[in-house]
mmCIF file of C-alpha atoms and ligand atoms in Angstrom:
data_model
loop_
_atom_site.group_PDB
_atom_site.id
_atom_site.type_symbol
_atom_site.label_atom_id
_atom_site.label_comp_id
_atom_site.label_asym_id
_atom_site.label_seq_id
_atom_site.Cartn_x
_atom_site.Cartn_y
_atom_site.Cartn_z
ATOM 1 C CA MET A 1 74.615 98.173 141.086
ATOM 2 C CA SER A 2 77.029 99.746 138.590
ATOM 3 C CA ALA A 3 80.012 99.787 140.983
ATOM 4 C CA GLY A 4 82.829 97.851 139.406
ATOM 5 C CA VAL A 5 81.261 97.169 136.004
ATOM 6 C CA ARG A 6 84.278 96.484 133.817
ATOM 7 C CA ILE A 7 83.505 95.318 130.314
ATOM 8 C CA ILE A 8 85.608 94.720 127.228
ATOM 9 C CA MET A 9 83.666 94.950 123.976
ATOM 10 C CA PHE A 10 85.094 92.815 121.323
ATOM 11 C CA GLY A 11 84.143 92.082 117.698
ATOM 12 C CA ARG A 12 84.831 92.947 114.073
ATOM 13 C CA GLN A 13 84.823 96.550 112.925
ATOM 14 C CA GLY A 14 81.227 97.362 112.019
ATOM 15 C CA ALA A 15 79.748 94.806 114.428
ATOM 16 C CA GLY A 16 78.163 97.626 116.435
ATOM 17 C CA LYS A 17 80.679 97.873 119.304
ATOM 18 C CA GLY A 18 80.619 101.667 119.358
ATOM 19 C CA THR A 19 76.824 101.925 119.424
ATOM 20 C CA GLN A 20 76.415 99.223 122.048
ATOM 21 C CA SER A 21 79.302 100.517 124.189
ATOM 22 C CA ALA A 22 77.703 103.970 124.315
ATOM 23 C CA ARG A 23 74.384 102.459 125.406
ATOM 24 C CA LEU A 24 76.011 100.236 128.025
ATOM 25 C CA ALA A 25 77.983 103.174 129.380
ATOM 26 C CA LYS A 26 74.765 105.146 129.806
ATOM 27 C CA HIS A 27 72.910 102.221 131.338
ATOM 28 C CA PHE A 28 75.595 101.325 133.881
ATOM 29 C CA ASP A 29 76.747 104.923 134.351
ATOM 30 C CA VAL A 30 80.385 104.221 133.554
ATOM 31 C CA PRO A 31 82.727 105.888 131.025
ATOM 32 C CA HIS A 32 82.838 104.625 127.438
ATOM 33 C CA ILE A 33 86.500 104.351 126.542
ATOM 34 C CA SER A 34 86.967 104.010 122.792
ATOM 35 C CA THR A 35 90.621 103.821 121.804
ATOM 36 C CA GLY A 36 89.734 104.530 118.152
ATOM 37 C CA GLU A 37 87.942 107.700 119.219
ATOM 38 C CA MET A 38 90.841 108.732 121.474
ATOM 39 C CA LEU A 39 93.188 108.369 118.507
ATOM 40 C CA ARG A 40 90.871 110.189 116.092
ATOM 41 C CA ASN A 41 90.608 113.048 118.596
ATOM 42 C CA ALA A 42 94.394 113.144 118.888
ATOM 43 C CA VAL A 43 94.622 113.384 115.075
ATOM 44 C CA LYS A 44 92.038 116.213 115.039
ATOM 45 C CA GLN A 45 93.993 118.082 117.694
ATOM 46 C CA ASP A 46 97.236 117.446 115.800
ATOM 47 C CA SER A 47 98.894 116.337 119.050
ATOM 48 C CA VAL A 48 102.160 114.376 119.201
ATOM 49 C CA VAL A 49 100.166 111.119 119.510
ATOM 50 C CA GLY A 50 97.877 112.193 116.650
ATOM 51 C CA ARG A 51 100.769 112.962 114.337
ATOM 52 C CA ALA A 52 102.383 109.611 115.143
ATOM 53 C CA ALA A 53 99.128 107.697 114.562
ATOM 54 C CA LYS A 54 97.467 109.381 111.553
ATOM 55 C CA ALA A 55 99.119 107.476 108.708
ATOM 56 C CA VAL A 56 98.739 104.155 110.573
ATOM 57 C CA LEU A 57 95.012 104.804 111.103
ATOM 58 C CA ASP A 58 94.458 105.770 107.464
ATOM 59 C CA ARG A 59 96.144 102.572 106.285
ATOM 60 C CA GLY A 60 93.918 100.508 108.597
ATOM 61 C CA GLU A 61 96.878 99.117 110.524
ATOM 62 C CA LEU A 62 97.339 98.872 114.283
ATOM 63 C CA VAL A 63 99.034 101.561 116.346
ATOM 64 C CA ALA A 64 102.039 100.349 118.384
ATOM 65 C CA ASP A 65 101.176 98.338 121.508
ATOM 66 C CA ASP A 66 103.248 100.489 123.899
ATOM 67 C CA LEU A 67 101.532 103.690 122.763
ATOM 68 C CA MET A 68 98.091 102.066 123.139
ATOM 69 C CA LEU A 69 98.953 100.728 126.571
ATOM 70 C CA SER A 70 100.076 104.095 127.861
ATOM 71 C CA LEU A 71 96.909 105.763 126.483
ATOM 72 C CA VAL A 72 94.639 103.182 128.123
ATOM 73 C CA GLN A 73 96.584 103.084 131.382
ATOM 74 C CA GLY A 74 96.249 106.862 131.656
ATOM 75 C CA ARG A 75 92.515 106.780 130.940
ATOM 76 C CA ILE A 76 91.530 103.924 133.272
ATOM 77 C CA GLY A 77 93.572 105.587 136.021
ATOM 78 C CA GLN A 78 91.231 108.588 135.993
ATOM 79 C CA GLU A 79 88.758 109.029 138.833
ATOM 80 C CA ASP A 80 85.557 108.055 136.944
ATOM 81 C CA ALA A 81 86.978 104.783 135.640
ATOM 82 C CA ARG A 82 88.704 103.943 138.911
ATOM 83 C CA THR A 83 85.540 104.299 140.945
ATOM 84 C CA ALA A 84 82.741 103.169 138.603
ATOM 85 C CA GLY A 85 84.471 100.959 136.038
ATOM 86 C CA PHE A 86 84.425 101.255 132.226
ATOM 87 C CA ILE A 87 83.278 99.962 128.874
ATOM 88 C CA LEU A 88 86.429 99.402 126.876
ATOM 89 C CA ASP A 89 85.778 99.574 123.123
ATOM 90 C CA GLY A 90 88.571 98.690 120.686
ATOM 91 C CA PHE A 91 91.151 97.561 123.228
ATOM 92 C CA PRO A 92 92.868 95.148 123.631
ATOM 93 C CA ARG A 93 93.463 94.235 120.018
ATOM 94 C CA THR A 94 96.593 92.069 120.306
ATOM 95 C CA ILE A 95 97.757 89.352 122.688
ATOM 96 C CA VAL A 96 100.538 91.703 123.865
ATOM 97 C CA GLN A 97 97.931 94.332 124.797
ATOM 98 C CA ALA A 98 95.705 91.740 126.515
ATOM 99 C CA THR A 99 98.462 90.270 128.686
ATOM 100 C CA ALA A 100 99.799 93.705 129.645
ATOM 101 C CA PHE A 101 96.264 94.860 130.444
ATOM 102 C CA ASP A 102 95.750 91.796 132.656
ATOM 103 C CA SER A 103 98.774 92.805 134.726
ATOM 104 C CA LEU A 104 97.526 96.392 134.967
ATOM 105 C CA THR A 105 94.112 95.286 136.208
ATOM 106 C CA GLN A 106 95.206 92.398 138.427
ATOM 107 C CA THR A 107 93.590 93.798 141.557
ATOM 108 C CA ARG A 108 90.343 94.753 139.783
ATOM 109 C CA PRO A 109 89.975 92.499 136.774
ATOM 110 C CA VAL A 110 87.554 92.926 133.874
ATOM 111 C CA GLY A 111 84.344 91.032 134.602
ATOM 112 C CA PHE A 112 82.936 90.560 131.112
ATOM 113 C CA VAL A 113 84.398 90.214 127.664
ATOM 114 C CA ILE A 114 81.567 90.491 125.153
ATOM 115 C CA ASP A 115 82.263 89.119 121.684
ATOM 116 C CA LEU A 116 79.734 90.824 119.456
ATOM 117 C CA ASP A 117 79.449 88.317 116.653
ATOM 118 C CA VAL A 118 78.759 89.561 113.114
ATOM 119 C CA LYS A 119 80.255 87.769 110.107
ATOM 120 C CA ARG A 120 82.759 89.444 107.788
ATOM 121 C CA GLU A 121 80.419 89.554 104.736
ATOM 122 C CA ILE A 122 77.875 91.501 106.767
ATOM 123 C CA VAL A 123 80.246 94.021 108.366
ATOM 124 C CA LEU A 124 81.782 94.743 104.938
ATOM 125 C CA GLY A 125 78.439 96.087 103.743
ATOM 126 C CA ARG A 126 77.829 97.985 106.977
ATOM 127 C CA LEU A 127 81.252 99.673 106.938
ATOM 128 C CA SER A 128 81.035 100.903 103.364
ATOM 129 C CA SER A 129 77.757 102.704 104.080
ATOM 130 C CA ARG A 130 78.833 103.926 107.539
ATOM 131 C CA ARG A 131 79.066 107.673 108.071
ATOM 132 C CA VAL A 132 80.145 109.353 111.301
ATOM 133 C CA CYS A 133 79.799 112.764 112.846
ATOM 134 C CA ARG A 134 83.131 114.575 112.920
ATOM 135 C CA SER A 135 82.226 116.272 116.201
ATOM 136 C CA CYS A 136 80.455 113.690 118.377
ATOM 137 C CA ASP A 137 81.328 110.404 116.577
ATOM 138 C CA ALA A 138 77.623 109.437 116.223
ATOM 139 C CA SER A 139 77.266 106.724 113.621
ATOM 140 C CA TYR A 140 74.820 106.693 110.656
ATOM 141 C CA THR A 141 74.032 104.474 107.671
ATOM 142 C CA ALA A 142 74.090 106.246 104.294
ATOM 143 C CA THR A 143 71.459 105.429 101.696
ATOM 144 C CA GLY A 144 73.267 107.278 98.910
ATOM 145 C CA ASN A 145 70.753 110.117 98.681
ATOM 146 C CA GLU A 146 72.230 112.362 101.357
ATOM 147 C CA PRO A 147 74.265 115.534 100.761
ATOM 148 C CA ASN A 148 77.968 115.290 101.538
ATOM 149 C CA PRO A 149 78.549 116.197 104.310
ATOM 150 C CA TRP A 150 75.177 116.133 106.066
ATOM 151 C CA GLN A 151 74.265 117.587 109.426
ATOM 152 C CA CYS A 152 74.384 115.427 112.557
ATOM 153 C CA SER A 153 70.914 115.251 114.143
ATOM 154 C CA LYS A 154 72.495 114.902 117.602
ATOM 155 C CA CYS A 155 74.957 117.820 117.678
ATOM 156 C CA GLY A 156 74.728 119.634 114.339
ATOM 157 C CA GLY A 157 78.271 118.607 113.339
ATOM 158 C CA SER A 158 79.326 117.385 109.864
ATOM 159 C CA VAL A 159 78.560 113.751 109.017
ATOM 160 C CA VAL A 160 81.204 112.263 106.720
ATOM 161 C CA GLN A 161 82.814 108.957 105.767
ATOM 162 C CA ARG A 162 85.704 107.993 108.034
ATOM 163 C CA THR A 163 89.059 108.172 106.244
ATOM 164 C CA ASP A 164 89.630 104.514 107.176
ATOM 165 C CA ASP A 165 86.235 103.375 105.824
ATOM 166 C CA THR A 166 87.545 103.230 102.239
ATOM 167 C CA PRO A 167 87.389 99.765 100.559
ATOM 168 C CA ALA A 168 91.185 99.246 100.823
ATOM 169 C CA ALA A 169 91.391 100.247 104.481
ATOM 170 C CA ILE A 170 88.246 98.280 105.395
ATOM 171 C CA ASN A 171 89.699 95.085 103.937
ATOM 172 C CA LYS A 172 93.032 95.741 105.613
ATOM 173 C CA ARG A 173 91.364 96.300 109.001
ATOM 174 C CA LEU A 174 89.318 93.119 108.713
ATOM 175 C CA ASP A 175 92.450 91.139 107.756
ATOM 176 C CA VAL A 176 94.280 92.638 110.734
ATOM 177 C CA TYR A 177 91.319 91.676 112.945
ATOM 178 C CA GLU A 178 91.464 88.013 111.836
ATOM 179 C CA ALA A 179 95.246 87.817 112.187
ATOM 180 C CA GLN A 180 95.858 89.771 115.406
ATOM 181 C CA THR A 181 92.617 90.316 117.288
ATOM 182 C CA ALA A 182 90.584 87.129 116.701
ATOM 183 C CA PRO A 183 93.176 85.047 118.661
ATOM 184 C CA LEU A 184 92.043 86.976 121.756
ATOM 185 C CA ILE A 185 88.742 85.056 121.649
ATOM 186 C CA ALA A 186 90.561 81.856 122.624
ATOM 187 C CA TYR A 187 92.617 83.804 125.178
ATOM 188 C CA TYR A 188 89.524 85.076 127.021
ATOM 189 C CA GLN A 189 87.642 81.811 126.528
ATOM 190 C CA GLY A 190 90.442 80.124 128.428
ATOM 191 C CA ARG A 191 89.850 82.458 131.357
ATOM 192 C CA GLY A 192 86.089 81.899 131.391
ATOM 193 C CA SER A 193 85.221 85.575 130.942
ATOM 194 C CA LEU A 194 84.094 85.455 127.293
ATOM 195 C CA HIS A 195 80.425 85.813 126.342
ATOM 196 C CA LEU A 196 79.414 85.364 122.725
ATOM 197 C CA VAL A 197 76.507 87.637 121.777
ATOM 198 C CA ASP A 198 74.750 87.579 118.399
ATOM 199 C CA GLY A 199 75.241 91.044 116.883
ATOM 200 C CA LEU A 200 72.484 90.701 114.263
ATOM 201 C CA GLY A 201 69.201 92.490 114.791
ATOM 202 C CA SER A 202 68.139 95.983 115.769
ATOM 203 C CA PRO A 203 70.347 97.987 118.158
ATOM 204 C CA ASP A 204 67.616 97.545 120.808
ATOM 205 C CA GLU A 205 67.562 93.755 120.414
ATOM 206 C CA VAL A 206 71.343 93.497 120.574
ATOM 207 C CA PHE A 207 71.464 95.787 123.602
ATOM 208 C CA GLU A 208 68.918 93.619 125.448
ATOM 209 C CA ARG A 209 71.076 90.533 124.798
ATOM 210 C CA ILE A 210 74.206 92.168 126.181
ATOM 211 C CA LYS A 211 72.397 93.684 129.166
ATOM 212 C CA THR A 212 70.963 90.268 130.065
ATOM 213 C CA VAL A 213 74.435 88.695 129.990
ATOM 214 C CA VAL A 214 75.918 91.415 132.201
ATOM 215 C CA GLU A 215 73.050 91.682 134.660
ATOM 216 C CA THR A 216 72.844 87.903 135.033
ATOM 217 C CA GLY A 217 76.583 87.785 135.697
ATOM 218 C CA LEU A 218 76.419 90.620 138.237
ATOM 219 C CA ARG A 219 73.724 88.791 140.230
ATOM 220 C CA ARG A 220 75.884 85.670 140.612
HETATM 221 P P1 AMP B 1 88.270 101.716 115.779
HETATM 222 O O1 AMP B 1 87.512 102.989 115.827
HETATM 223 O O2 AMP B 1 88.167 100.927 117.054
HETATM 224 O O3 AMP B 1 87.934 100.883 114.565
HETATM 225 O O4 AMP B 1 89.819 102.104 115.656
HETATM 226 C C1 AMP B 1 90.281 102.880 114.557
HETATM 227 C C2 AMP B 1 91.756 102.666 114.355
HETATM 228 O O5 AMP B 1 92.466 103.105 115.524
HETATM 229 C C3 AMP B 1 92.195 101.226 114.148
HETATM 230 O O6 AMP B 1 92.059 100.801 112.801
HETATM 231 C C4 AMP B 1 93.661 101.304 114.584
HETATM 232 O O7 AMP B 1 94.450 101.931 113.580
HETATM 233 C C5 AMP B 1 93.600 102.261 115.766
HETATM 234 N N1 AMP B 1 93.382 101.547 117.043
HETATM 235 C C6 AMP B 1 92.296 101.639 117.866
HETATM 236 N N2 AMP B 1 92.445 100.865 118.953
HETATM 237 C C7 AMP B 1 93.642 100.248 118.812
HETATM 238 C C8 AMP B 1 94.364 99.301 119.595
HETATM 239 N N3 AMP B 1 93.864 98.796 120.740
HETATM 240 N N4 AMP B 1 95.576 98.898 119.132
HETATM 241 C C9 AMP B 1 96.098 99.391 117.998
HETATM 242 N N5 AMP B 1 95.465 100.257 117.208
HETATM 243 C C10 AMP B 1 94.249 100.705 117.598
#
């Protein structure tokens, strides 16, 4: 059933892409490929890629297309993604990335592009109270009464605010989304692979909506 499930998760920062991608990956037994997480890990490890990307990430800008393409090409070429498929979270983010990715995946194209729809006013609130685990990237919502950092209930790691979840970087990232990433909606609509899913509601409700779209499509 899961063979060949290839999904791109698309939507504003804070729409719930990370949470839903992790659940989809578990459900369909495919790897969750988050380009943001790959970059944050590279920064943590202080690798060549991490050093090149850190300042760009902190400013809320986009990392160069050629670097992103080589990272993603390397990851989807690995055995797990080649055989089972993948949930791609945070890529592509520009038309250049989307067209290059189309050429890379010509023989086994992506089946579903899910646009998780949550309006800007709502994600702004979500992002400013978002906290993440430094070790496992689990996401939490702060109420303001927690210690800083607090302990991750999943892995025991430190839960902190992301360095790009500051008001300036949040606004920058949402502006970059409207200018460079939102045009991809029309791009994928034109190819008939785009599915708009309402991202409001509990994580369970949203997950059910996405699962229905994918499972209905797979049965066709
Ligand atoms: P995310 O966790 O998806 O919000 O990504 C965090 C940051 O990583 C973004 O603000 C960008 O700086 C960078 N990034 C992630 N994916 C991409 C991509 N496909 N293209 C360019 N930059 C990216």
